[in-house]
Each structure stands twice: as structure tokens, then as C-alpha cells.
Coordinates of C-alpha atoms in Angstrom, one line a residue:
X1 CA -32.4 -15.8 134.7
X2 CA -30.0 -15.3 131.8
X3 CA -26.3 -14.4 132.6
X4 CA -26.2 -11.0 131.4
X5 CA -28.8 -10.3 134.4
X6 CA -26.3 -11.5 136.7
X7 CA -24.1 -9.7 135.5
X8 CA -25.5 -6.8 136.4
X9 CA -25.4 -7.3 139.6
X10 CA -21.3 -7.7 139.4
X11 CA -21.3 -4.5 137.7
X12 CA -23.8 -1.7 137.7
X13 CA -27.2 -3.0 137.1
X14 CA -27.4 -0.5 133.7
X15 CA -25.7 -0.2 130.6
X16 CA -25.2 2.6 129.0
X17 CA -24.0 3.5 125.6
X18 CA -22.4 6.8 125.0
X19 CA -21.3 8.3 121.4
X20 CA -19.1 11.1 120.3
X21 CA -21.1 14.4 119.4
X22 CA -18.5 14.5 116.2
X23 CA -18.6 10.3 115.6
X24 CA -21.4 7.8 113.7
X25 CA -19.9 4.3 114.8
X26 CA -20.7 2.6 118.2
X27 CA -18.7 -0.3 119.3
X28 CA -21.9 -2.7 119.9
X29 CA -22.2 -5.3 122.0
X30 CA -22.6 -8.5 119.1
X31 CA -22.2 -12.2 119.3
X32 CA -22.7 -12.0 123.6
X33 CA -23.1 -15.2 124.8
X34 CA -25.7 -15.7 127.1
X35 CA -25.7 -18.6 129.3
X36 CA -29.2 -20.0 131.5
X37 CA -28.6 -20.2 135.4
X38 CA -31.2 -21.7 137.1
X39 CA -31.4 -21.5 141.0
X40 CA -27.9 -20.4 141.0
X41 CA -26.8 -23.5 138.9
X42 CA -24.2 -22.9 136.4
X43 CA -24.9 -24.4 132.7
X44 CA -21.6 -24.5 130.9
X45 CA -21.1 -22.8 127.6
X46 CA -19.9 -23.5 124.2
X47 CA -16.8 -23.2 124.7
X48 CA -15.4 -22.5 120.8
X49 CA -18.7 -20.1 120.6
X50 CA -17.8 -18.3 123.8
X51 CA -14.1 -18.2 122.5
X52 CA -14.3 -16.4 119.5
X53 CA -16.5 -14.3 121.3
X54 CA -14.2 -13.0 123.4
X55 CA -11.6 -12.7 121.0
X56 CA -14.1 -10.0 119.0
X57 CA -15.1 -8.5 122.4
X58 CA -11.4 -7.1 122.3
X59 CA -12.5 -4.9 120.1
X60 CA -13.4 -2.6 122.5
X61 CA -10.0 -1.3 123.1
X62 CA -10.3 0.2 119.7
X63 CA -12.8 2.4 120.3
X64 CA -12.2 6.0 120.8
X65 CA -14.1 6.5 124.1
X66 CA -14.2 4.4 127.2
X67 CA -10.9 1.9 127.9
X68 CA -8.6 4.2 125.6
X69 CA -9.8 7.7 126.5
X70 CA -9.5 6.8 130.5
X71 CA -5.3 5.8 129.3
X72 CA -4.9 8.7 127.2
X73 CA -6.8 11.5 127.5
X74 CA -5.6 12.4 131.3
X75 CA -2.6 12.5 129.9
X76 CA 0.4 15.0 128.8
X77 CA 0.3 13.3 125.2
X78 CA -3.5 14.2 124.2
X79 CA -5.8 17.0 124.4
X80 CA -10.0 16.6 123.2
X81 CA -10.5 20.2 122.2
X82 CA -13.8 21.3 121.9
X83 CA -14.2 23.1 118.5
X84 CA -17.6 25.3 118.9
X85 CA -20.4 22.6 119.4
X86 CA -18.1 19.3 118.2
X87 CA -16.7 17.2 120.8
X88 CA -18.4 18.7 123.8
X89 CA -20.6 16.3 124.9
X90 CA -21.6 17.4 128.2
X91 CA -18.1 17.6 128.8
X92 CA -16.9 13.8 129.2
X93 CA -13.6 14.6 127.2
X94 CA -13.0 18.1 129.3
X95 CA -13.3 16.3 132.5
X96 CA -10.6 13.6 131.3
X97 CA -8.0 16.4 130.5
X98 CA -8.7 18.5 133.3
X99 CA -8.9 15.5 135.8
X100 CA -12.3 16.7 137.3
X101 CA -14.3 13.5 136.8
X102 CA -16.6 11.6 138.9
X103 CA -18.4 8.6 139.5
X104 CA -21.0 9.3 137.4
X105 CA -18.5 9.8 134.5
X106 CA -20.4 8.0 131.0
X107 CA -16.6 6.3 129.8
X108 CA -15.5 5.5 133.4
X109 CA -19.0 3.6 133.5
X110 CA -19.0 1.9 130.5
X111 CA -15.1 1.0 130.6
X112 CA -16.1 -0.5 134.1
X113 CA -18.9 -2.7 132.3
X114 CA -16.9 -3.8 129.6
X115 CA -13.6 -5.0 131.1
X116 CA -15.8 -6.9 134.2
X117 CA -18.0 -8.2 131.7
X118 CA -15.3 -9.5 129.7
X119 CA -13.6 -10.8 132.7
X120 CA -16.7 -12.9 133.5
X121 CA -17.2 -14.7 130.4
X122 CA -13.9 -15.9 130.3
X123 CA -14.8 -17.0 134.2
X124 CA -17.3 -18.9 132.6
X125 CA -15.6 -20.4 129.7
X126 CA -12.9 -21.8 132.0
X127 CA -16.0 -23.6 134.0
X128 CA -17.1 -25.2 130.9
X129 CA -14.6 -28.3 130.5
X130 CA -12.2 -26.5 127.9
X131 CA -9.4 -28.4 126.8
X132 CA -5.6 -27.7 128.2
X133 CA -5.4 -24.7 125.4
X134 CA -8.3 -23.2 125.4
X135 CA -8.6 -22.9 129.5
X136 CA -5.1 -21.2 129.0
X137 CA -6.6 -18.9 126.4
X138 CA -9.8 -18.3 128.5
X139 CA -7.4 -17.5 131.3
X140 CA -4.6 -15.0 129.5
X141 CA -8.4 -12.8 128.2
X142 CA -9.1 -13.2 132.2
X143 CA -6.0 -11.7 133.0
X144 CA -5.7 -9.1 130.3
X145 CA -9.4 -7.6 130.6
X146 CA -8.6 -7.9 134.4
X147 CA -5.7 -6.3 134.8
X148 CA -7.2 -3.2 133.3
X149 CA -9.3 -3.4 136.3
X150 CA -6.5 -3.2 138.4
X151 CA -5.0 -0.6 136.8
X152 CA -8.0 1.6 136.2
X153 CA -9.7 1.1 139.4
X154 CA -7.7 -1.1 142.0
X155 CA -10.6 -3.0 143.4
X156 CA -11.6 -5.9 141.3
X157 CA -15.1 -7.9 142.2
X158 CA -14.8 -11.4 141.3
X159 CA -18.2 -13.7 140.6
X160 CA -18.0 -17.4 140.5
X161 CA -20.3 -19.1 138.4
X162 CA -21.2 -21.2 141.1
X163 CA -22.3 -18.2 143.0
X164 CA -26.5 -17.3 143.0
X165 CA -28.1 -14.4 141.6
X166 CA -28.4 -13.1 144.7
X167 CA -24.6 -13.3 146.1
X168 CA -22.6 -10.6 145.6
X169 CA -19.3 -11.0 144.0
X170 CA -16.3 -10.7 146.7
X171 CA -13.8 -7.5 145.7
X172 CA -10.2 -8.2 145.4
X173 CA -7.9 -5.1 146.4
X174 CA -5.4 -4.3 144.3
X175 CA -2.7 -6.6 145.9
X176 CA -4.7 -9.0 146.0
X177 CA -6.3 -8.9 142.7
X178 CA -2.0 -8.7 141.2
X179 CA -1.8 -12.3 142.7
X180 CA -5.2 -13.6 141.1
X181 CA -3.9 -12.1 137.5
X182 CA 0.1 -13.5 137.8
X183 CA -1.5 -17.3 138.7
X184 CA -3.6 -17.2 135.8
X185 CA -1.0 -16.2 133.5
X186 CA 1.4 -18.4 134.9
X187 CA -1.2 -21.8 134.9
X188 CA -1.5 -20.4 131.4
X189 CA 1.6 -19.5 130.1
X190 CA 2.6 -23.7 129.8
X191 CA 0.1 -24.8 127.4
X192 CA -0.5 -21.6 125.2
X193 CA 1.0 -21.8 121.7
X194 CA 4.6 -20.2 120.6
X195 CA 3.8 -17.7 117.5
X196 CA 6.7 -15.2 116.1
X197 CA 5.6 -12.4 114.9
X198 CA 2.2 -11.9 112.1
X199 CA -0.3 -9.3 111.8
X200 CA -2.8 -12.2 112.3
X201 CA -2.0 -13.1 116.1
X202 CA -5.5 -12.7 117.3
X203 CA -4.9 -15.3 120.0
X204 CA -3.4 -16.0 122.9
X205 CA 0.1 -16.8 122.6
X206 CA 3.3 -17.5 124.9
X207 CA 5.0 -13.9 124.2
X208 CA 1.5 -12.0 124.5
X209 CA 1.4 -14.1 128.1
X210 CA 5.0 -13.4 128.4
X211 CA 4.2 -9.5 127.6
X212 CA 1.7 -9.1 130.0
X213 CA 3.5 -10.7 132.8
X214 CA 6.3 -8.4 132.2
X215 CA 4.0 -5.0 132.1
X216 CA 2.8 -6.8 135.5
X217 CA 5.8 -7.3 137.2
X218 CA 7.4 -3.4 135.8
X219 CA 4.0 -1.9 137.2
X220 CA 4.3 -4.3 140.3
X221 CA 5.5 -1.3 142.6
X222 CA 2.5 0.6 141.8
X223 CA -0.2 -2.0 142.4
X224 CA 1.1 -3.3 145.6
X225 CA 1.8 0.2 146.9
X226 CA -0.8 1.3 150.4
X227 CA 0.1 4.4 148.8
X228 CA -1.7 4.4 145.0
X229 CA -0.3 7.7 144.2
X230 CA 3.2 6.7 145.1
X231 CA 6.2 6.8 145.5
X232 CA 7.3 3.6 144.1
X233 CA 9.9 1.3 145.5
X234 CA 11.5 -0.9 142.2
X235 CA 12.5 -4.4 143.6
X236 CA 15.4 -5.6 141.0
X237 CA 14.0 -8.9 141.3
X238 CA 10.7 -7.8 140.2
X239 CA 12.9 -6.1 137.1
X240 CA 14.5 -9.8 136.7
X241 CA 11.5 -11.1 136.1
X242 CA 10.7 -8.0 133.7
X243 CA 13.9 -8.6 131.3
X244 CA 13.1 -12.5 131.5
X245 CA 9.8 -12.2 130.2
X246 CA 11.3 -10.2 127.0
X247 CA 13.9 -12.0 126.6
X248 CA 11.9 -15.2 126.1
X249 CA 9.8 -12.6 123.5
X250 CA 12.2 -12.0 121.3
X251 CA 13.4 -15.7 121.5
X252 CA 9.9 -16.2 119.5
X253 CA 11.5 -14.3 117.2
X254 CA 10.4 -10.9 117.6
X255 CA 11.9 -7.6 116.6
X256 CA 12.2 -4.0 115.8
X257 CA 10.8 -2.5 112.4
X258 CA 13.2 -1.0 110.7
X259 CA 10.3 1.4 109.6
X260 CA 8.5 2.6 112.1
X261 CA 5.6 3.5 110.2
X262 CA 5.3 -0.4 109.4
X263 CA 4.8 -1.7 112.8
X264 CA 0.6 -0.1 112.5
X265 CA 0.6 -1.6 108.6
X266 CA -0.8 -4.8 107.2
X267 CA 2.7 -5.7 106.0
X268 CA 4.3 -6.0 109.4
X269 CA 6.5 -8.4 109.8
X270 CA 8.3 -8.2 113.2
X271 CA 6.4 -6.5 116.0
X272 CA 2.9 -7.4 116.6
X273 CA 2.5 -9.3 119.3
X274 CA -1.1 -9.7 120.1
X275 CA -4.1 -7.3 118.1
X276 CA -7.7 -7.3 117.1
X277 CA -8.9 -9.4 114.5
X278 CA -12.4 -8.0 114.7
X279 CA -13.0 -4.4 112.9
X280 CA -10.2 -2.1 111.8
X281 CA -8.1 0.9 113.5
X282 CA -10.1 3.1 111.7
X283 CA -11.3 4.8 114.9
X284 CA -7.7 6.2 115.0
X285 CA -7.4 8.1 112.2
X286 CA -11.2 9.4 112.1
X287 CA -11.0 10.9 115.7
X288 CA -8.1 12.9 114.9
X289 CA -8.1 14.0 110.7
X290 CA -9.9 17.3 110.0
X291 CA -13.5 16.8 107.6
X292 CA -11.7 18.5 104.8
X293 CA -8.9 15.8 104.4
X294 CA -9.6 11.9 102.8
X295 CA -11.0 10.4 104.6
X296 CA -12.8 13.0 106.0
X297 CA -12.7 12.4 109.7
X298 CA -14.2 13.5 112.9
X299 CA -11.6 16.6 113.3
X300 CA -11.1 16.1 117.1
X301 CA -8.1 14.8 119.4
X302 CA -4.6 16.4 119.1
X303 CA -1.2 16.8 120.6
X304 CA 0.5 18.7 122.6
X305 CA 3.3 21.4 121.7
X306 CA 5.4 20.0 124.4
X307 CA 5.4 16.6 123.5
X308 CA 5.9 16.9 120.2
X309 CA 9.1 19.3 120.8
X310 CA 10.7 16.4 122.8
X311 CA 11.5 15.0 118.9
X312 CA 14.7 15.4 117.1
X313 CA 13.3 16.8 113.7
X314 CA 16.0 13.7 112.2
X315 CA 13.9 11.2 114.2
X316 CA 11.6 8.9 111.8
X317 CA 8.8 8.7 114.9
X318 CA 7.8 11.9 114.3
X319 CA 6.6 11.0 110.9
X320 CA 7.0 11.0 107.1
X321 CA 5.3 13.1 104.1
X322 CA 2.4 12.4 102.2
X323 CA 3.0 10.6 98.5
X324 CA 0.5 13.0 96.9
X325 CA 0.4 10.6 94.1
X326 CA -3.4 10.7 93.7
X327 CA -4.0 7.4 94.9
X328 CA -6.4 7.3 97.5
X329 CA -5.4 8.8 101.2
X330 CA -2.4 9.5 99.8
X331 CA -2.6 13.3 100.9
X332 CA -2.3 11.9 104.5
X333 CA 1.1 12.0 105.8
X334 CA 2.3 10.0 108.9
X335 CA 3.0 10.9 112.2
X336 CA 2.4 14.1 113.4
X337 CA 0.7 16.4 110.9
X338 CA 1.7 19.8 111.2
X339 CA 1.4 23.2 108.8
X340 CA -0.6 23.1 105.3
X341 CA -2.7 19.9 104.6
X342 CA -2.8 18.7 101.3
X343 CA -5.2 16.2 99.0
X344 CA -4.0 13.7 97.4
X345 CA -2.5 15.3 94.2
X346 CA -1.0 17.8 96.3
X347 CA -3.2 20.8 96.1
X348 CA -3.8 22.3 99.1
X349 CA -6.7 21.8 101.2
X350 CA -9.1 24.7 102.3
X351 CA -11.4 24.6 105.1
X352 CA -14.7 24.9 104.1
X353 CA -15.5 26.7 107.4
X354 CA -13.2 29.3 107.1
X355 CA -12.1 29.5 103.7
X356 CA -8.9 29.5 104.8
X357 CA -5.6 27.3 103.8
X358 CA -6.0 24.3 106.3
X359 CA -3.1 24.7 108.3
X360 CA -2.4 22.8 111.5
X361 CA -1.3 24.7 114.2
X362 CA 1.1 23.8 117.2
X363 CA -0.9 26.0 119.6
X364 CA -4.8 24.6 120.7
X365 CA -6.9 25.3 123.6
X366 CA -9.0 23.0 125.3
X367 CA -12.2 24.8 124.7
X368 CA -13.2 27.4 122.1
X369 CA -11.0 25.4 119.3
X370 CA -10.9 26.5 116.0
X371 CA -11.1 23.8 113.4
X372 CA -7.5 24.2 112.4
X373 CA -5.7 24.3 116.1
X374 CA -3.7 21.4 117.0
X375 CA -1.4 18.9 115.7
X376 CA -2.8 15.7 114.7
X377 CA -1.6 12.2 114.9
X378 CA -1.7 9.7 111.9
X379 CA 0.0 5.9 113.5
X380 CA -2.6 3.7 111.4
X381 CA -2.5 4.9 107.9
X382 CA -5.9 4.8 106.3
X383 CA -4.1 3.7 102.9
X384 CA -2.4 0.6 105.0
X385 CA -3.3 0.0 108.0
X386 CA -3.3 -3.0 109.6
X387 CA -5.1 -4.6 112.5
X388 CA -4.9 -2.3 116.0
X389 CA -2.6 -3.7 118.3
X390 CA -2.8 -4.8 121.6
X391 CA 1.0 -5.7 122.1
X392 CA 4.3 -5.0 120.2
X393 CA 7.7 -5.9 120.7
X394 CA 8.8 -2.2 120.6
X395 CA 6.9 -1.6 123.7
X396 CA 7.9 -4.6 125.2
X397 CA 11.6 -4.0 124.2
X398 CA 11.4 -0.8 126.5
X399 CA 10.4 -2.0 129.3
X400 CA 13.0 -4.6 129.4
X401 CA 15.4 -1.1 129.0
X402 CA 13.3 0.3 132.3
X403 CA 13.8 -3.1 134.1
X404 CA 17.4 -2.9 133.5
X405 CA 17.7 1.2 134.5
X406 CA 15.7 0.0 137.8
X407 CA 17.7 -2.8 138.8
X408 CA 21.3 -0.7 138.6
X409 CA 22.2 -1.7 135.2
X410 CA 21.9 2.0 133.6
X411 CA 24.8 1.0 131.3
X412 CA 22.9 -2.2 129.7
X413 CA 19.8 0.1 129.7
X414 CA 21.4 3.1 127.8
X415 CA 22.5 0.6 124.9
X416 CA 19.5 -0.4 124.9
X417 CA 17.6 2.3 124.6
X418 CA 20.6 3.4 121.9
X419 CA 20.0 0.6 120.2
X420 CA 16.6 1.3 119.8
X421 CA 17.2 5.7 118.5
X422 CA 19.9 4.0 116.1
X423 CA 16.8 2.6 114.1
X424 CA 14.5 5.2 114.5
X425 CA 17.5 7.3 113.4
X426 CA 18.0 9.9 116.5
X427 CA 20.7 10.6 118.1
X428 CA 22.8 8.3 120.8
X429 CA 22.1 9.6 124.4
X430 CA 25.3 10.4 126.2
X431 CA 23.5 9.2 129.1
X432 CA 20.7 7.3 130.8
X433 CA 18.2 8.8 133.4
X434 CA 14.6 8.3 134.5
X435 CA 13.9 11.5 133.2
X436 CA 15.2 10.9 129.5
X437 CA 14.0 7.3 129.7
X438 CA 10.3 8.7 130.2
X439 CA 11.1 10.7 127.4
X440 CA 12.1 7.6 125.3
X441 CA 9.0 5.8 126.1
X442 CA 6.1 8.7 124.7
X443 CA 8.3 8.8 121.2
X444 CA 8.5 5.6 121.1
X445 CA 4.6 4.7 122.3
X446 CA 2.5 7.4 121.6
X447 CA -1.2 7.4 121.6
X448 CA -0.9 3.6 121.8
X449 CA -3.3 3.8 125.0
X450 CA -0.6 3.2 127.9
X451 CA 0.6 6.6 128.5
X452 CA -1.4 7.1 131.6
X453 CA 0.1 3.8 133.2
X454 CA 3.4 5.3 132.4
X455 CA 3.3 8.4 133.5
X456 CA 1.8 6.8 137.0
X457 CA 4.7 4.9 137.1
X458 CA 7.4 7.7 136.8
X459 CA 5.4 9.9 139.0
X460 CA 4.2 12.0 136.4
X461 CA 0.3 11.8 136.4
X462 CA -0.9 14.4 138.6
X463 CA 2.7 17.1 138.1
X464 CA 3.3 16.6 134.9
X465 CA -0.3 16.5 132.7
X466 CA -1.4 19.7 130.8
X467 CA -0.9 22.9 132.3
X468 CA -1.6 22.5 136.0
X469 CA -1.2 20.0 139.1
X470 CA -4.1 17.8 139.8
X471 CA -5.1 16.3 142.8
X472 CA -3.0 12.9 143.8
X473 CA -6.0 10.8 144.6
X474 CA -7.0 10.8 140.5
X475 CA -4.6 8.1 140.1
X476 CA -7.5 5.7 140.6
X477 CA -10.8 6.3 138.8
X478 CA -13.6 6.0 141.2
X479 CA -15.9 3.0 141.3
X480 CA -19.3 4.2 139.2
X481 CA -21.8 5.5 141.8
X482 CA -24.0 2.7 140.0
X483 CA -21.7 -0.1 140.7
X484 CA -21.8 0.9 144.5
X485 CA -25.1 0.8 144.4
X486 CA -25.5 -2.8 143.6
X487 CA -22.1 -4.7 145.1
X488 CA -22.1 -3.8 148.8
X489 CA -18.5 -5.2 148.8
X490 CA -17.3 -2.4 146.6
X491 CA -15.9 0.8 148.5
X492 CA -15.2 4.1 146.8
X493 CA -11.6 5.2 146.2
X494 CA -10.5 7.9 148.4
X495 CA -11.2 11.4 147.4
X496 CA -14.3 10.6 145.7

């Protein structure tokens, strides 16, 4: 009995694979190590094999669907318009916006899959005699790829790899399954390596332990709430611990960009935290740029008029023009891409479809789309991009601001936050409130993959998203029917 069939039985007993009407590149499952059980005897692994498979395995947060669709698409920052027959697809990305999915949803399934079968095989690289580092590696990619869990679902199963093929793995609740994910970061944190700042931290490190622990202990209100959908009660200890975490960050040496732009490029040089090694971002810029622009992407995902009118038009975030200097991409500008498109030498682009001057609109409907409607997003240049990132210090930075506005220092938090518009060159706030905080937070982090986690967290997810209320119980995805089917332990989420 090979691993992977165990595994099933943790999970859902299928896997499915699900592509993008509009995209050609699946996020395959490669380099899996698959480890023999007999009679419900564990054989240990390699462990530098099983390793530097995990570390690829993270590129599944790169993809366009599953993990990242579930944190951004239900969300005020992103819409998936379908554009006549593109990006329908039976209506996966509709049912994200609208917040009508189901258990049988294709991305909540295979989200579910991945981030529990990641889970596991760090389970079973820390059972495999590791030395001091690599156990504390094994268990940050535990916490990380659990924690997502957490968030996502709230119940977490758990398998042992002492357990047999036939035991079913024991389900954590949310509370409990917060506890599991702070030891092993803490048990970790000790003998994990200090790295400042590189576009090459791949690994486990002190401040992407130290970042994790503090996005724990902000959300820590949320995930031990009997109440999922809130409200929130903010402990100032818990906010303590939040600021402490950074502050040992950006003891590694860790920093703002002065260019914000420079924080997604391979020439980085003081934010990235944590990324992925494996693959590029490319998946960012190819979901969102229309087919007549270089590269010629996938012309899907936008933004929303109200978001992007909560930026000063001085404010570098919301992006910077195009070279047009006829080197290659260079008709792609950064940020948000708004009005006539150009190519690279600065002619500009017509839509092939229409014949018309390709001119992004602020105005686009989630069905019915014409290929022009909606402003896009460019973070990851095409022409520079560097590896897609997990963790950076500006997020973490913020939530050290949060953590301070939450434990009654909303004077430290407003320089803070001050501190941080000073840079990105918008104006000093007169004043610091939740509300304008939030605010801070989507200019700041948009489409980086968190925003649902945010907006959960200010009470925003089911008032604030699109056009219309949603119902309270979708802060929790429900368990896939096909994971209830095979873990008798699991129960569904309420209102599903």
C-alpha cells in the first residue's frame, strides 16, 4: 500500500485536476514522494528527497485556481468576469464572487487535497530521523500548509504515520488545530536559520517562522471564536505577541522598498521573506493581461472600481507607466492598467475582436464581459519578475501597525502606518481608525492572496464583498462532500 493511497483516505479518496477554460498550464503533481507502509508500519523517507519536495510542492500557491482563488476571488479586490465563452467553466469562478459555492466545488476540492497532502508529508518527514534543522523545516511547511486548513476550513484531520490504512485520521477543530500549528512553530522557531532579506529564501527561516506566528496570533480572535463569522474580541496580549514577532523580523534586517514595484522583481533587496523557488509568477500576469498585449495572456481577472478609487492618484501603489522602449514587455505598465493599452514602441494596441482601440474600462460585469471591461492588475512584471512570494516584510510591517491599533496604541499605529504612505508617497492620515487601516492594508497587499483573511478579520467578508450581502456562514468553506465520505470524523460546516 503506497502512501499516496492512504492518503486518500485523509482526504477525499479522488483527485481531481481542474484547468481554466482561457489557461494551458496545470500545476502538476511532480517529484511526490511515495513512501511503502506495510500492515500499517511506517518506513521512513529520504529525508533531503522528501525536503526539496516540499519546498517545490509550494508551488501550488502560485497557481491561479485552487489555494489563491478561495483568498481572493470572494473578495471585494477581484472579480473573474466571464467574457462570452472564456472563463466560464461551469461556473467555478462565478460561484467564488457571488459566494454560492458548495461542497462539491472543483478549487475548494482540490485546495483541500493539496494543503492536507502537503501537511502529511511533512508529518512524515519529521518521523524519518531528520536532523535538529531539518525537523524545524519539516515542521514550519507543517504549519504553513496547515494553517491554510484552518483558515479555509476550521476543521483539520490529522494522520499519524503510525496509524493503519484503515484508521481514520482524528479532526482537530479550529481551536484546537491553532494550538497544534503555534507548538510546531515554536519547537521550530530555535533551530531554524536567521536569513535577512534575498529573493532566494526558498527555506525555512527564523523571520518566515516569526511571520507566521505573527499572522497567527493577529487572526487568533477569529480562529478561537464559537462564533466563525464573528465578532472578534482582540486580546492586547495576543497583539504583544504580534508586534514582537515583527520586531524580531526586521531585527534580521528587513525593510521597506523604496520602490514598490521592486518588492515582486528579481532585484529585491529588502522585503522577501519567504517565496517559491520552483516555477515563476507568471500565472499572475497571464490571468489578468488581455491576448492582444505581450505577452499575450489569458484576458481574465480584474478589479474593482471601488477599490481602485480608494488610491490617491500621487500614490506609487497604484502603478507606473510603460517604458515603450521596444524592448520586450515593455508596453506593460505596472499596477493597475487602466485606458488605452499600448505595445512596446508605443503604438496603440487594437483588439483583434472588435477592431477597436484596446481600452480598459473601470466599469465590468461579472457575466456577459466584453474583452476590454475591467481594470487589470500587473504586481509581477513579465520583464522582471522575480520569484512569487509567500511572505514580505511590508505585509508583515502592517500587521505589526494592526497589533498596535488593537492593543490601544492608535498613536504608535498611525506613525506607523505614516511611515509606511511616506514611502509609497500618499498622503499622512490625520487619523487612525479600523476603517482607514483596512483601507491601508488592500493598497498596500493587493491580489497578494490574503485579502479574504482580512476582510474576515475586520468583519468585512459577507457586508462588504461585491455588490450584495452574503450569507454569514460562508466564512468557512465547506468540507468537500468527498472528504465526508471517506473520514467519518469530519463534520460539515454549518449552513452547508
Amino acid at each position: 500500500m503506497k502512501t499516496s493511497q492512504i492518503y486518500k483516505i485523509m482526504v477525499t479518496g479522488v483527485c481531481m485536476a481542474t484547468l481554466s477554460a482561457c489557461t494551458d498550464l496545470v500545476n502538476e503533481e511532480k517529484d511526490s514522494v511515495v513512501n511503502e507502509v506495510v500492515e500499517g508500519n511506517f518506513a521512513p523517507v529520504n529525508v533531503v528527497e522528501a525536503l526539496s519536495s516540499a519546498y517545490k510542492d509550494l508551488s501550488t500557491y502560485s497557481d491561479q485556481a485552487g489555494v489563491y482563488a478561495l483568498g481572493q476571488h470572494t473578495t471585494a479586490e477581484m472579480i473573474p468576469p466571464t467574457r462570452g465563452v472564456d472563463w466560464g467553466d461551469n461556473g467555478v469562478w462565478r460561484t467564488l464572487d457571488q459566494h454560492t459555492w458548495d461542497a462539491s466545488h472543483s478549487y475548494i476540492l482540490s485546495a483541500w487535497n493539496a494543503l492536507n497532502q502537503r501537511a502529511y508529508k511533512a508529518t512524515e518527514i519529521i518521523a524519518s530521523n531528520p536532523t535538529a534543522v531539518q525537523k524545524a523545516e519539516a515542521q514550519f511547511l507543517r504549519a504553513y500548509n496547515m494553517h491554510w486548513v484552518m483558515d479555509y476550513w476550521g476543521s483539520v484531520p490529522v494522520r499519524e504515520v503510525t496509524q493503519g490504512v484503515n484508521d481514520l485520521p482524528k479532526v482537530l477543530t479550529r481551536s484546537e488545530a491553532f494550538d497544534y500549528i503555534i507548538k510546531d512553530l515554536e519547537e521550530a522557531l530555535p533551530n531554524l536559520p536567521k536569513k535577512g532579506p534575498s529573493v532566494n529564501n526558498g527555506t525555512a527561516s527564523k523571520a518566515a517562522a516569526n511571520f507566521l506566528l505573527a499572522k497567527m496570533y493577529l487572526n487568533k480572535a477569529v480562529y478561537k471564536s464559537t462564533t466563525p463569522e464573528g465578532p472578534y474580541t482582540f486580546d492586547k496580549a495576543d497583539m504583544d505577541k504580534v508586534i514582537a514577532y515583527v520586531d524580531a523580523i526586521t531585527a534580521d534586517g528587513y525593510a521597506l522598498e523604496a520602490d514598490y514595484f521592486a518588492a515582486f522583481s528579481a532585484t529585491a533587496k529588502t522585503e522577501p521573506i519567504f517565496n517559491v523557488q520552483e516555477g515563476t509568477a507568471q500565472n499572475r500576469w497571464m490571468m489578468t493581461l488581455h491576448y492582444g498585449q505581450n505577452p499575450s495572456g489569458w484576458n481574465g481577472f480584474a478589479t474593482l472600481a471601488d477599490f481602485y478609487d480608494t488610491f490617491e492618484a500621487k500614490d506609487t501603489r497604484i502603478g507606473k507607466p510603460a517604458k515603450k522602449d521596444g524592448t520586450e514587455f515593455s508596453g506593460i505598465s505596472y499596477g493597475f492598467l487602466i485606458g488605452q493599452q499600448y505595445d512596446e514602441k508605443g503604438k496603440p494596441i487594437i483588439d483583434t475582436r472588435t477592431q477597436k482601440p484596446l481600452q480598459f474600462t473601470k466599469d465590468v460585469p461579472l457575466a456577459g464581459a466584453a474583452t476590454d471591461k475591467g481594470i487589470r492588475v500587473i504586481k509581477y512584471h513579465p520583464a522582471n519578475s522575480g520569484k512569487y512570494l509567500l511572505m514580505r516584510y511590508a505585509d508583515a510591517y502592517l500587521m505589526k501597525a494592526e497589533a498596535l491599533l488593537r492593543g490601544g496604541n492608535a498613536a504608535g499605529a498611525l506613525t506607523q502606518v505614516n511611515a509606511l504612505r511616506k514611502v509609497r508617497g500618499a498622503t499622512a492620515l490625520a487619523s487612525l481608525t479600523e476603517a482607514n487601516l483596512f483601507d491601508e492594508i488592500g493598497r498596500e497587499l493587493y491580489w497578494e492572496g490574503g485579502k479574504r483573511t482580512t476582510e474576515i478579520r475586520f468583519g468585512k467578508f459577507t457586508t462588504g464583498t461585491g455588490t450584495s450581502v452574503k450569507d454569514a456562514y460562508t466564512v468557512l468553506y465547506p468540507i468537500p462532500s468527498a472528504a465526508l465520505v471517506s473520514n467519518a470524523n469530519l463534520e460539515q460546516n454549518p449552513g452547508y
